Coordinates of C-alpha atoms in Angstrom, one line a residue:
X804 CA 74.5 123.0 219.0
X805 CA 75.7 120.8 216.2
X806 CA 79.0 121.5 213.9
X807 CA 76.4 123.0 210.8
X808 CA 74.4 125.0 213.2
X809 CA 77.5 126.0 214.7
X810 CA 78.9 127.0 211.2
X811 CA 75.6 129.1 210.5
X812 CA 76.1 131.2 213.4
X813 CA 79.5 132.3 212.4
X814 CA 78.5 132.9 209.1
X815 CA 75.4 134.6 210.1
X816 CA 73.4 132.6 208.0
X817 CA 70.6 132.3 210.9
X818 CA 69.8 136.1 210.3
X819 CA 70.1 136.8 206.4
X820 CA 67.9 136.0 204.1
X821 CA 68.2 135.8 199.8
X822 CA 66.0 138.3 197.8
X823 CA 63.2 135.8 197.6
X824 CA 63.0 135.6 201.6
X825 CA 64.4 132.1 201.9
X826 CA 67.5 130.9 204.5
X827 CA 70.4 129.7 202.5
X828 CA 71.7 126.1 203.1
X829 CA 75.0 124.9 203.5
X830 CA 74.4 122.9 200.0
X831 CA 73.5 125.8 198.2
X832 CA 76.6 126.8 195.3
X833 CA 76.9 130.5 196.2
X834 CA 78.1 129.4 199.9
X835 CA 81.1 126.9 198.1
X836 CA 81.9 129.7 195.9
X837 CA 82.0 132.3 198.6
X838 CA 84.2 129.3 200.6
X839 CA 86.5 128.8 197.9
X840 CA 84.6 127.4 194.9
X841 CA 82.2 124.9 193.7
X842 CA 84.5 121.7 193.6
X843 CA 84.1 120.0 189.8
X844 CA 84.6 116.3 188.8
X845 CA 88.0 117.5 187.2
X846 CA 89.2 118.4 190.6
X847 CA 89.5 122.4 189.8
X848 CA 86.9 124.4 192.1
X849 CA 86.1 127.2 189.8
X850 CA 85.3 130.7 191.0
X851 CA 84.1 133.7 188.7
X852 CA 88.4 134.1 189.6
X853 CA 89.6 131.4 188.5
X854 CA 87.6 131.4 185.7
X855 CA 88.4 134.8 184.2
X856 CA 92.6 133.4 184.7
X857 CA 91.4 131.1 181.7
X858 CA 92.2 132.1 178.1
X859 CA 88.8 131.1 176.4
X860 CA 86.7 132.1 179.3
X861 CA 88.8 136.0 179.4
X862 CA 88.8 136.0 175.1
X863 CA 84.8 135.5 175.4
X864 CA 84.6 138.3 177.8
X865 CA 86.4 140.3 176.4
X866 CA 84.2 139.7 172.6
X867 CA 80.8 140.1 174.2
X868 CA 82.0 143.7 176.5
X869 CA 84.2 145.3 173.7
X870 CA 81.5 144.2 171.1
X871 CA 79.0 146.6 173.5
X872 CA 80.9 149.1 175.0
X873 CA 81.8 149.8 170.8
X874 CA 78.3 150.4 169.8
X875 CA 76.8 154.1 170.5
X876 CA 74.1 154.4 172.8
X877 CA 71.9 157.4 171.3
X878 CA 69.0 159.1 173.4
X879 CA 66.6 159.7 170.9
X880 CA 63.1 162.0 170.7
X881 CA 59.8 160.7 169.6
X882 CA 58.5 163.5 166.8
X883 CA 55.4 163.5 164.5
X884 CA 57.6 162.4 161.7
X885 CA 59.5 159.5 163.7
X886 CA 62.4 160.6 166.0
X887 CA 65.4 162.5 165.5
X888 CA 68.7 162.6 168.2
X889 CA 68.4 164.7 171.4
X890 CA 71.7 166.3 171.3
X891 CA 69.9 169.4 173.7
X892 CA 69.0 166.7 176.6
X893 CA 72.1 166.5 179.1
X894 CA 71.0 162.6 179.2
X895 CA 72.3 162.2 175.8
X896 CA 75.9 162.9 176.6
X897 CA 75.9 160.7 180.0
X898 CA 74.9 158.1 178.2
X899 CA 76.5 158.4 175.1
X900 CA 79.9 160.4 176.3
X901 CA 80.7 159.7 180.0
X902 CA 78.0 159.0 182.7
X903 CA 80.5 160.4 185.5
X904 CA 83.4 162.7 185.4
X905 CA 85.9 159.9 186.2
X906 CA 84.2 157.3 183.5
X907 CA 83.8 157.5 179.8
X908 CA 81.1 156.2 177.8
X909 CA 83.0 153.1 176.5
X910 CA 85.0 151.9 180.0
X911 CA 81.1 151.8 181.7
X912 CA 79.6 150.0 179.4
X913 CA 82.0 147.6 178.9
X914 CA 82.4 146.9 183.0
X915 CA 78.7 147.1 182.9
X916 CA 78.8 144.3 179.9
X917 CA 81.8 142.3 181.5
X918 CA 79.3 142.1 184.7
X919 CA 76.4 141.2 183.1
X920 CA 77.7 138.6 181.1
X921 CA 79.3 136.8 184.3
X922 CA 75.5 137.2 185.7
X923 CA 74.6 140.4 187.3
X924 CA 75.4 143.9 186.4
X925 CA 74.8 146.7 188.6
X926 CA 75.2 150.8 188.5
X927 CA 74.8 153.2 191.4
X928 CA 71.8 156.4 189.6
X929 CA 73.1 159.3 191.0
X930 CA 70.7 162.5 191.4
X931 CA 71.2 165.7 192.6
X932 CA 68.5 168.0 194.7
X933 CA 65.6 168.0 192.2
X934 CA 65.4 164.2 191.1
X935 CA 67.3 165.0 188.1
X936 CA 69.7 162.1 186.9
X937 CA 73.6 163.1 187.1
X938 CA 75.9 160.3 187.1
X939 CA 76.2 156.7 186.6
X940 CA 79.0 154.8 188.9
X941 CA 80.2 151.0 188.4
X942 CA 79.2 148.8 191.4
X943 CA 81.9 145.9 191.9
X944 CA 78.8 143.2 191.3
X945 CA 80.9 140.8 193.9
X946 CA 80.2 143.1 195.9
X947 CA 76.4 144.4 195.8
X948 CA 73.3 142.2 195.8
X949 CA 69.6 142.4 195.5
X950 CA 67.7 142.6 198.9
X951 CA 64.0 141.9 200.1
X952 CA 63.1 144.4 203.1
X953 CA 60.6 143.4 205.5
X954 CA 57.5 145.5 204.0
X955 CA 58.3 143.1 200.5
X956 CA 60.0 146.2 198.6
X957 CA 63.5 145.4 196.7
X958 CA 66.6 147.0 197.8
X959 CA 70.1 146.9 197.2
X960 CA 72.7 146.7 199.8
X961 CA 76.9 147.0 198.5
X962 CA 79.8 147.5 200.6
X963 CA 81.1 148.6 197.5
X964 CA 83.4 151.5 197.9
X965 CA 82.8 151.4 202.0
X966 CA 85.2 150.6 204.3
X967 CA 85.6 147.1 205.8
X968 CA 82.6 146.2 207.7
X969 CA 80.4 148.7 206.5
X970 CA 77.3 148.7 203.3
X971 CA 74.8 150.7 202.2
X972 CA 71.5 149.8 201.3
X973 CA 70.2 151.4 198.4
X974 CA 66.8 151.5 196.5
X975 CA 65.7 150.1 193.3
X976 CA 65.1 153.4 191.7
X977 CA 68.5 154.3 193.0
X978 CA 70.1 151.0 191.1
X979 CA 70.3 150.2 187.4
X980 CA 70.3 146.6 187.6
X981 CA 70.7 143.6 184.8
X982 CA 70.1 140.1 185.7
X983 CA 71.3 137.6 183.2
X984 CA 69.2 134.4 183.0
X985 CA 67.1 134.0 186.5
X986 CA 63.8 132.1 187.3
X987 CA 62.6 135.5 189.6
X988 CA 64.1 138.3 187.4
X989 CA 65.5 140.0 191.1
X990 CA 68.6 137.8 190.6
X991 CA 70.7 136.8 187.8
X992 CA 72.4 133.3 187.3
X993 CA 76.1 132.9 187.1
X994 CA 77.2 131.2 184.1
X995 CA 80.4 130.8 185.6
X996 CA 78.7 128.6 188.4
X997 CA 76.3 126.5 186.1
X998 CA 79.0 125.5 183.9
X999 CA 81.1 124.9 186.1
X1000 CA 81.9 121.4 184.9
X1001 CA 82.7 122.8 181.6
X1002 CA 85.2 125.1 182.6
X1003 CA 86.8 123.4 185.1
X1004 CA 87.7 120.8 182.6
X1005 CA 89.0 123.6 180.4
X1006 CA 90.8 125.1 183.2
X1007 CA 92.2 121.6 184.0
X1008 CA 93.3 121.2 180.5
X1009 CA 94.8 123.9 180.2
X1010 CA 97.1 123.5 183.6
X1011 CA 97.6 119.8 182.2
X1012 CA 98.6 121.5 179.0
X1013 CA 101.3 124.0 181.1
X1014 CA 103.0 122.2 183.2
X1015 CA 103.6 119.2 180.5
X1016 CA 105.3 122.0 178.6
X1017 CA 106.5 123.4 181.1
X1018 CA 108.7 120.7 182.5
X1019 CA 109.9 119.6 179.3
X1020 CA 107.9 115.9 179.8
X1021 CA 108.2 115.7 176.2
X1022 CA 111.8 116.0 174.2
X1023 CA 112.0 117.2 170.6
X1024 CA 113.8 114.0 169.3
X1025 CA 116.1 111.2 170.7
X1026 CA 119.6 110.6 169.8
X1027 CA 120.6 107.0 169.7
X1028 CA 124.2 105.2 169.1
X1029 CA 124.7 101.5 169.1
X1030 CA 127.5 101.4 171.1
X1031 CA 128.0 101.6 174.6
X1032 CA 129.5 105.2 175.6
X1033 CA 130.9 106.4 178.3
X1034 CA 129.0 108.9 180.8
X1035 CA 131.6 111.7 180.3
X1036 CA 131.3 111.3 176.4
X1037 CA 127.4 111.4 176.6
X1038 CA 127.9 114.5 178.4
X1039 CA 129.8 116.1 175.7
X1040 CA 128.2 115.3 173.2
X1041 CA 124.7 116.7 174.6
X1042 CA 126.7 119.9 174.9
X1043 CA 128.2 119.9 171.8
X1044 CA 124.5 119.4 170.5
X1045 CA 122.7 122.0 172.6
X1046 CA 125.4 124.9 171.8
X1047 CA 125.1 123.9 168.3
X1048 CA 121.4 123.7 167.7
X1049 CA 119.8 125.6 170.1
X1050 CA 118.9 129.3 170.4
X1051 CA 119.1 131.6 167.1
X1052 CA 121.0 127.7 165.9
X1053 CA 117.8 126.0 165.6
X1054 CA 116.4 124.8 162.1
X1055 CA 120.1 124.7 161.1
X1056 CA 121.7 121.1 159.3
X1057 CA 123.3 119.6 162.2
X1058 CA 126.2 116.8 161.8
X1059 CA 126.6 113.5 164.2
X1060 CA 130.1 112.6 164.5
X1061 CA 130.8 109.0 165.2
X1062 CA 127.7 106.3 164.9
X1063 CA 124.9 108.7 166.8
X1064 CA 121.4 108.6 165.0
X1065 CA 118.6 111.2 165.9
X1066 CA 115.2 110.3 165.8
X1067 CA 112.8 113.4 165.9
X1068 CA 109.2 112.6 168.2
X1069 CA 106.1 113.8 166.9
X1070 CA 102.5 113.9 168.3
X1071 CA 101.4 110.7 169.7
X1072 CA 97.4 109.7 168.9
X1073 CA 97.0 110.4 172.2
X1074 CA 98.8 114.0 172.8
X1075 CA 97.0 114.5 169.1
X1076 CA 93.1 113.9 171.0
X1077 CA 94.0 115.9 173.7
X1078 CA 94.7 119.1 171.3
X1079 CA 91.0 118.2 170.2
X1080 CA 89.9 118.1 173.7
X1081 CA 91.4 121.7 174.0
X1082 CA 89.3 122.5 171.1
X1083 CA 85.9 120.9 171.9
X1084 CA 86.2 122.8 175.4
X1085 CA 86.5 126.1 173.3
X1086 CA 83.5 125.5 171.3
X1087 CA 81.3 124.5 174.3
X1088 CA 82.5 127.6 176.3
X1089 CA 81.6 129.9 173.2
X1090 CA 78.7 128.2 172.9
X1091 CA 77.5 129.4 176.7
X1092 CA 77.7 132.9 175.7
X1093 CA 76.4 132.4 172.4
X1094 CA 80.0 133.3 170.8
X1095 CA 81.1 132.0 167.1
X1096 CA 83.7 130.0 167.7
X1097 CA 85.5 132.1 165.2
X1098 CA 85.6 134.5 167.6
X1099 CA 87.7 133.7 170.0
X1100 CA 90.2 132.0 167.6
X1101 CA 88.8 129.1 166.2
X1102 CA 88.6 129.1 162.8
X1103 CA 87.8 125.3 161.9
X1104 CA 84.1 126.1 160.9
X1105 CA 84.2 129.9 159.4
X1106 CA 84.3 129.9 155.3
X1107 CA 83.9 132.5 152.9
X1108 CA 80.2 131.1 153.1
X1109 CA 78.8 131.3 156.4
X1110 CA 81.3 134.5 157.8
X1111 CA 78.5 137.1 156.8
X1112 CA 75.9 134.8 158.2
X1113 CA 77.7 133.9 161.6
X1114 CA 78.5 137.9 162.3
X1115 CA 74.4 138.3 161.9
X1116 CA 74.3 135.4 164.2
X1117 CA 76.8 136.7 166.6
X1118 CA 74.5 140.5 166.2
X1119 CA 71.1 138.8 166.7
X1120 CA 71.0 135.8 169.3
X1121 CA 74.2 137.5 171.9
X1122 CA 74.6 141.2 171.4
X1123 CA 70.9 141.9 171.2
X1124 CA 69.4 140.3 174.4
X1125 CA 72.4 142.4 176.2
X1126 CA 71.7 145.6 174.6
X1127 CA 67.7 144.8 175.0
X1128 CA 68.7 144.5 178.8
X1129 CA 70.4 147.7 178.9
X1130 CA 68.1 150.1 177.0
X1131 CA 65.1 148.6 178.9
X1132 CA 66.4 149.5 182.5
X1133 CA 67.5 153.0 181.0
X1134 CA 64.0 153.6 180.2
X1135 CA 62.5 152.0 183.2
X1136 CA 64.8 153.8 185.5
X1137 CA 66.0 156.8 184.0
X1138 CA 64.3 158.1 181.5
X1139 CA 60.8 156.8 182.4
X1140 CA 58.3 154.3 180.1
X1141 CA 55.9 157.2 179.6
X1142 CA 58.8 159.8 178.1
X1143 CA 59.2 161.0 174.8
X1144 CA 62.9 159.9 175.0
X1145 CA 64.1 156.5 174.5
X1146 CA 67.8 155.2 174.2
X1147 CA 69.1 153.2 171.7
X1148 CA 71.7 151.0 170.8
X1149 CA 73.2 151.7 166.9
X1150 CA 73.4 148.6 165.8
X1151 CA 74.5 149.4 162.3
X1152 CA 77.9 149.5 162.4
X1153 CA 78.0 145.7 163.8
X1154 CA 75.5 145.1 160.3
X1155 CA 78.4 146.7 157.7
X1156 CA 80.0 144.0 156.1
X1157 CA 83.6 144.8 154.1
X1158 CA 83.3 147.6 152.0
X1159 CA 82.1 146.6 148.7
X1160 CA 79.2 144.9 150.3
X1161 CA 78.2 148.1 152.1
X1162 CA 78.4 150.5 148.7
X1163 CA 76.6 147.2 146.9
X1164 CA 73.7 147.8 149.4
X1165 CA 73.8 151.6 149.5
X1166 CA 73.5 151.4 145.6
X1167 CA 70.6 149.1 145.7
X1168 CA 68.6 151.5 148.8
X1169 CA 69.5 154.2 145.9
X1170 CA 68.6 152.8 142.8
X1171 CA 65.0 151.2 145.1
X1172 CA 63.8 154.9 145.8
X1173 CA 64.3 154.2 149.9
X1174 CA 67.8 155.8 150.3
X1175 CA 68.6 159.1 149.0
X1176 CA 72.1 161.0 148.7
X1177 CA 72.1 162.4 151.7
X1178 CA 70.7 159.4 153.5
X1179 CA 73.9 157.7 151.9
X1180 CA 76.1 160.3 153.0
X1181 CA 74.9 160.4 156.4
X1182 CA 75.1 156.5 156.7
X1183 CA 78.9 157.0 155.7
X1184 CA 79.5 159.7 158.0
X1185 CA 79.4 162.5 155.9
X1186 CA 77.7 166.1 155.3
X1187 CA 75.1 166.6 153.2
X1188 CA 75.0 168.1 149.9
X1189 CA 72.2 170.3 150.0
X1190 CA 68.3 169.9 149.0
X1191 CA 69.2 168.2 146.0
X1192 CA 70.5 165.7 147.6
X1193 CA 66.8 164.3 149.2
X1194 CA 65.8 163.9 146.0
X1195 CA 64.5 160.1 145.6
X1196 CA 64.6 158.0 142.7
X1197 CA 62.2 155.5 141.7
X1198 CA 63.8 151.9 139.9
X1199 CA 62.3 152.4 136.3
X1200 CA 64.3 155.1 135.2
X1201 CA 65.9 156.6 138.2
X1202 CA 64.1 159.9 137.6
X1203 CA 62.0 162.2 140.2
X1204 CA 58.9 160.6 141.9
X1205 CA 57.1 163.3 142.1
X1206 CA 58.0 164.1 138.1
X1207 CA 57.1 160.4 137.1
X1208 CA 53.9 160.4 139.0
X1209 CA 52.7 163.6 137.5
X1210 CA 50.5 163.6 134.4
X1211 CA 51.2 164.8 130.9
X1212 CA 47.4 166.4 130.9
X1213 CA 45.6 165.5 134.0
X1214 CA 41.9 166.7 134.9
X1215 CA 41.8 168.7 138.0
X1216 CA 39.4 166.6 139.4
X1217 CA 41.4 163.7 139.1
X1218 CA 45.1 164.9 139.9
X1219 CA 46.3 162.5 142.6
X1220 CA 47.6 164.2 146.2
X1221 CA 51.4 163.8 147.4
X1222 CA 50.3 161.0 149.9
X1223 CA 48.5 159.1 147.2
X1224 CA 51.6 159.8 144.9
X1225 CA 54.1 158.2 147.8
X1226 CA 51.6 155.2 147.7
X1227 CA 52.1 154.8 143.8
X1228 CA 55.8 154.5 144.3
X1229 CA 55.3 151.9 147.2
X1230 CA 52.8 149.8 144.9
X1231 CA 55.8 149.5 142.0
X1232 CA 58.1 148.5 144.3
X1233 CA 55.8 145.7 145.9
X1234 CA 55.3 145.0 142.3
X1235 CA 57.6 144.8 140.6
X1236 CA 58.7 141.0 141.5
X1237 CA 55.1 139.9 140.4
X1238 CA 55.2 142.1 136.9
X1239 CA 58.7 140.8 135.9
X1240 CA 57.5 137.0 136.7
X1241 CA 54.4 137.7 134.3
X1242 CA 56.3 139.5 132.0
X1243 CA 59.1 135.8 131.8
X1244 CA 56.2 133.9 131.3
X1245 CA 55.4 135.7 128.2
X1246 CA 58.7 135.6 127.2
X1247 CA 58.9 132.0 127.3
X1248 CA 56.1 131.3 125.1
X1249 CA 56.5 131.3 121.4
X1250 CA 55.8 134.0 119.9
X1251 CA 52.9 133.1 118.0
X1252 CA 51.4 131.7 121.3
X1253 CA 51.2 135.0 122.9
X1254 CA 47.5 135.5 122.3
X1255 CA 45.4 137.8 124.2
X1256 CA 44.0 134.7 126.1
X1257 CA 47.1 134.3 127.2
X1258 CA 47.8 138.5 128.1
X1259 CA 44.5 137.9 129.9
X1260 CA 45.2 135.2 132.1
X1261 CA 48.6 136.8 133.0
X1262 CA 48.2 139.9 133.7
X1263 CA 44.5 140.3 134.7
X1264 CA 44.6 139.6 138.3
X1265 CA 47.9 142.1 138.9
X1266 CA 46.2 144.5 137.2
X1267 CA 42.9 144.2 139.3
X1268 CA 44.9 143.9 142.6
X1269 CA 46.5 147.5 141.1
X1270 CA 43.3 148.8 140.9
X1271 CA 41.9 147.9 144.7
X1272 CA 45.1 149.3 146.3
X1273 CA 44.5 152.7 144.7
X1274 CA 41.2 152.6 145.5
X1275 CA 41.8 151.6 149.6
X1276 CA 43.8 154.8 149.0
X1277 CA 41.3 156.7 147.1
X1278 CA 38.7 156.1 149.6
X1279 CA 41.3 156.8 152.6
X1280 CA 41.8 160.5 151.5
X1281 CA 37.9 161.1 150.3
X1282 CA 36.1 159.3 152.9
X1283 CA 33.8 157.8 151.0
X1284 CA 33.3 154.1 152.1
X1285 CA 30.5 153.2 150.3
X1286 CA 32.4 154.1 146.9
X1287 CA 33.2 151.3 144.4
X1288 CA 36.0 152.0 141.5
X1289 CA 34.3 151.3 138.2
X1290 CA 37.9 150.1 136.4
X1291 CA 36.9 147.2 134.1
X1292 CA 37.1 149.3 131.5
X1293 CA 40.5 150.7 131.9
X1294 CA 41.6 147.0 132.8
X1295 CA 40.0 145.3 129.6
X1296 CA 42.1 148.6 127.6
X1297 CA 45.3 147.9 129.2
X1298 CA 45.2 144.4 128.6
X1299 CA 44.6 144.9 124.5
X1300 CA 48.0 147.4 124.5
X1301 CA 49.5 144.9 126.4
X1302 CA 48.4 142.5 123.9
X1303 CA 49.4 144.5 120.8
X1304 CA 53.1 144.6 122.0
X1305 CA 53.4 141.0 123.9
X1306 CA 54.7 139.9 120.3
X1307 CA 58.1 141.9 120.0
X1308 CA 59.1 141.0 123.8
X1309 CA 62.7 139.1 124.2
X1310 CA 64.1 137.2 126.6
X1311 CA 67.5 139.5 127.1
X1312 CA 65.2 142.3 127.9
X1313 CA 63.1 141.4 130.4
X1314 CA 64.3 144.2 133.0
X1315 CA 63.7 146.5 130.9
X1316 CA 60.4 145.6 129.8
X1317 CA 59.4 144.8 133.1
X1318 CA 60.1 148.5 134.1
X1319 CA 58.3 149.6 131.4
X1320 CA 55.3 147.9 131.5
X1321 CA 54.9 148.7 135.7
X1322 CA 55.4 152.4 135.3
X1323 CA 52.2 151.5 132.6
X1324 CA 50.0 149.6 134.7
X1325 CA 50.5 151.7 137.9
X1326 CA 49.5 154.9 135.7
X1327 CA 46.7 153.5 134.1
X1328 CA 45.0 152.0 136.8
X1329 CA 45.6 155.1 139.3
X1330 CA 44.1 157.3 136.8
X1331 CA 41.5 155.1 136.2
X1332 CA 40.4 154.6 139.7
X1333 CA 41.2 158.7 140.3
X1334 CA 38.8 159.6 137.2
X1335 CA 36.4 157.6 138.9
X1336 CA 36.7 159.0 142.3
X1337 CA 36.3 162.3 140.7
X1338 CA 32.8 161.2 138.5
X1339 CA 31.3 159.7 141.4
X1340 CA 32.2 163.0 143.3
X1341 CA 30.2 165.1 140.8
X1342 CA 27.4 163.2 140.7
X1343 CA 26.7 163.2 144.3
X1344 CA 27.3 166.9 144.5
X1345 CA 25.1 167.3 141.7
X1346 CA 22.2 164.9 143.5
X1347 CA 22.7 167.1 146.6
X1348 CA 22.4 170.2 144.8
X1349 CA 19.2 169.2 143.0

């Protein structure tokens, strides 16, 4: 028996087997990690350890798992109307409060967070009698690991929490389990071990950095004197010195007796590159967990400009795929796919900016017809005022929907039904960009060029793509497919009113003229196509009846 078979034996290597049902060799990196460490070119073997011992490596951590644990994790229930919060499911406090009486919300989620990010995350399900989820316990993930059984099925074995010697095996379903990047999806990657370059010239640089400081390599300044002194007198004078300018002394003028000169040091080219270094590790390390720089302390890139834009960043491409990972092995493991639950992250608070930003966009939700008082309210954490409070507004002149829609002397035939009415306020919305860029063009022109021609070529087609979305809508709530809206007329009307007032337009009030003339065209053509609806309606009754 050679010295690697020899090796294997004592290691048990001959008997185990990796998730995938392959032996591992002696080359492989988990084996010189559980050895010691993978040996880099800089000469530090880095270990998930050693790693966490170095500043950027911990500060990253500690961003991506606080960042997490910090956002609520809601159980929510699927309703005819969308979904509303299921405070009355017990899930929704183990997830949200504390999955285990020794464990609150925020600690799990953030071990669960610091594990994942360092490759694999695990959590021990805990059921009682009937199937019914209880508790959810940390497992060390040094110390658990994904396991193919002989029949193919996955398991789980951790001596987590066992005494030396011993491990459980446990089963999938009894595992909530997030891999970080992998090729097979039963086992994540370590960053920590496929950057190990990277970090072990970070760690490097920063021993490099400690002990030069350390040791005092490098003086604050030299003092000089031309002529030759006596070892006794350089002695004194160093004390002299020290008791003078150091401690609570330093900054202080100092005075050289005799013909001593001081000459302070400052950074060398070379000690001046190696602070870069320091720096361009940091950004490659934030960069491997898709971390601003910013941060973790670097603040050489962030501006006024691009803070707003790098927090979205931060939100999107590293907090997402985590929380994604998360909610998708709650469902799949504890709540079921096929449930009418489903956990959720509240990403919100992470999408706030400072304060006058938030109210800026609250105002605009309120003033678009999308956000009503109390929706404003309960976005800001507060009670709601009452039924007058879900009361929307529409942008033209922030009055009732329902009030604006409603009109002055309708036919019954032709009155429009509350889901058309919701539709309405949709179309001026979606319009209202097209009618204001019509309504600048006219503007521009001079006054005597604003001929009907011109009225006509502007606004013709917007007022004919009016028309067909309240017919789609008109036909959706009648039924009638083989209907056709007869609204040339109302179209070739509206265009001569349109006309008769294009002359007394001005440039300052465009807003307001683009508000007014919307809440026109949307009326006229809905009424229009709904007068139409209602003819063709008699007629056919009348047809039937005859």
């Amino acid at each position: 028996m050679n010295i690697i078979k020899s090796v294997k034996t004592a290691l048990g290597m001959e008997q185990r087997s990796n998730p995938n049902g392959q032996g591992l060799s002696l080359r492989d990196p988990s084996i010189a990690g559980w050895l010691g460490g993978e040996p880099t070119s800089s000469g530090v073997e880095v270990t998930e350890t050693t790693a966490l011992r170095n500043l950027t490596v911990m500060a990253i951590l500690k961003v991506l798992s606080n960042s997490v644990a910090s956002l609520p994790l809601v159980l929510y229930e699927r309703t005819d109307n969308g979904r509303v919060e299921a405070f009355d499911n017990p899930l929704h406090d183990l997830l949200s409060v504390s999955p285990n009486p020794e464990t609150s919300a925020y600690t799990f989620w953030e071990s669960f967070t610091l594990a994942l990010a360092l490759g694999n995350a695990y959590a021990e399900i805990e059921k009682d009698s009937t199937g019914r989820v209880v508790g959810l316990w940390n497992l060390h993930p040094w110390l658990t690991r994904p396991w193919r059984a002989g029949d193919g099925s996955l398991k789980y074995i951790t001596t987590d929490g066992e005494k030396l010697g011993q491990q459980r095996i446990l089963d999938k379903s009894q595992v909530l389990h997030c891999p970080l990047l992998s090729f097979t999806g039963d086992l994540g990657w370590s960053p920590v071990k496929m950057a190990a370059e990277s970090i072990g010239v970070s760690i490097a640089t920063e021993r490099f950095s400690a002990r030069f400081f350390g040791s005092g390599s490098r003086p604050g300044g030299i003092m000089s004197s031309p002529t030759h002194l006596k070892p006794e007198d350089v002695t004194r004078t160093q004390q002299d010195w020290q008791s003078l300018q150091g401690g609570a002394n330093q900054g202080k003028t100092a005075f050289l007796m005799g013909d001593w000169k001081y000459q302070p040091l400052s950074l060398t080219p070379e000690e001046s590159q190696f602070i870069q270094s320091q720096q361009f590790n940091r950004q490659q390390l934030a960069a491997l967990w898709s971390v601003p720089p910013h941060m973790i302390g670097d603040m050489t890139r962030l501006s006024d400009n691009n803070y707003i834009s790098q927090q979205l960043e931060f939100l999107c491409d590293c907090i997402r795929p985590y929380t994604s990972r998360i909610t998708q092995q709650v469902t799949m493991k504890i709540l079921g796919p096929q449930s009418k639950y489903f956990a959720e992250f509240n990403l919100r608070e992470r999408l706030k900016g400072d304060p006058k930003t938030t109210m800026d966009a609250l105002s605009a939700g309120r003033n678009s017809g999308f956000y009503s008082v109390n929706d404003i309210r309960k976005e800001l954490g507060d009670n709601p005022i009452g039924p007058e409070g879900d009361i929307y507004l529409v942008p033209v002149n922030y009055t009732n929907l329902a009030t604006l829609l409603k009109p002055a002397t309708p036919e019954p035939d032709a009155i429009p039904t509350e889901q058309v009415r919701n539709t309405l306020g949709s179309m001026r919305t979606a319009y209202l960009h097209t009618v204001r860029d019509a309504v600048s063009r006219m503007c521009a022109r001079d006054a005597s060029k604003r001929d009907a021609m011109a009225v006509n070529k502007t606004f013709e087609h917007i007022l004919l793509s009016l028309s067909e979305v309240s017919a789609d809508e008109v036909r959706s709530t009648m039924g009638q497919t083989e209907w056709k809206p007869d609204a040339a007329k109302a179209i070739k009307e509206h265009l001569r009113s349109i006309s008769e007032r294009v002359s007394g337009w001005k440039t300052e009030d465009i807003d307001s003229i683009t508000s007014a003339e919307l809440v026109r065209a949307v009326k006229a053509m809905s009424f229009a196509v709904h007068h139409s609806a209602a003819d063709y309606t008699a007629k056919k009754a009348s047809s039937h009846e005859q």
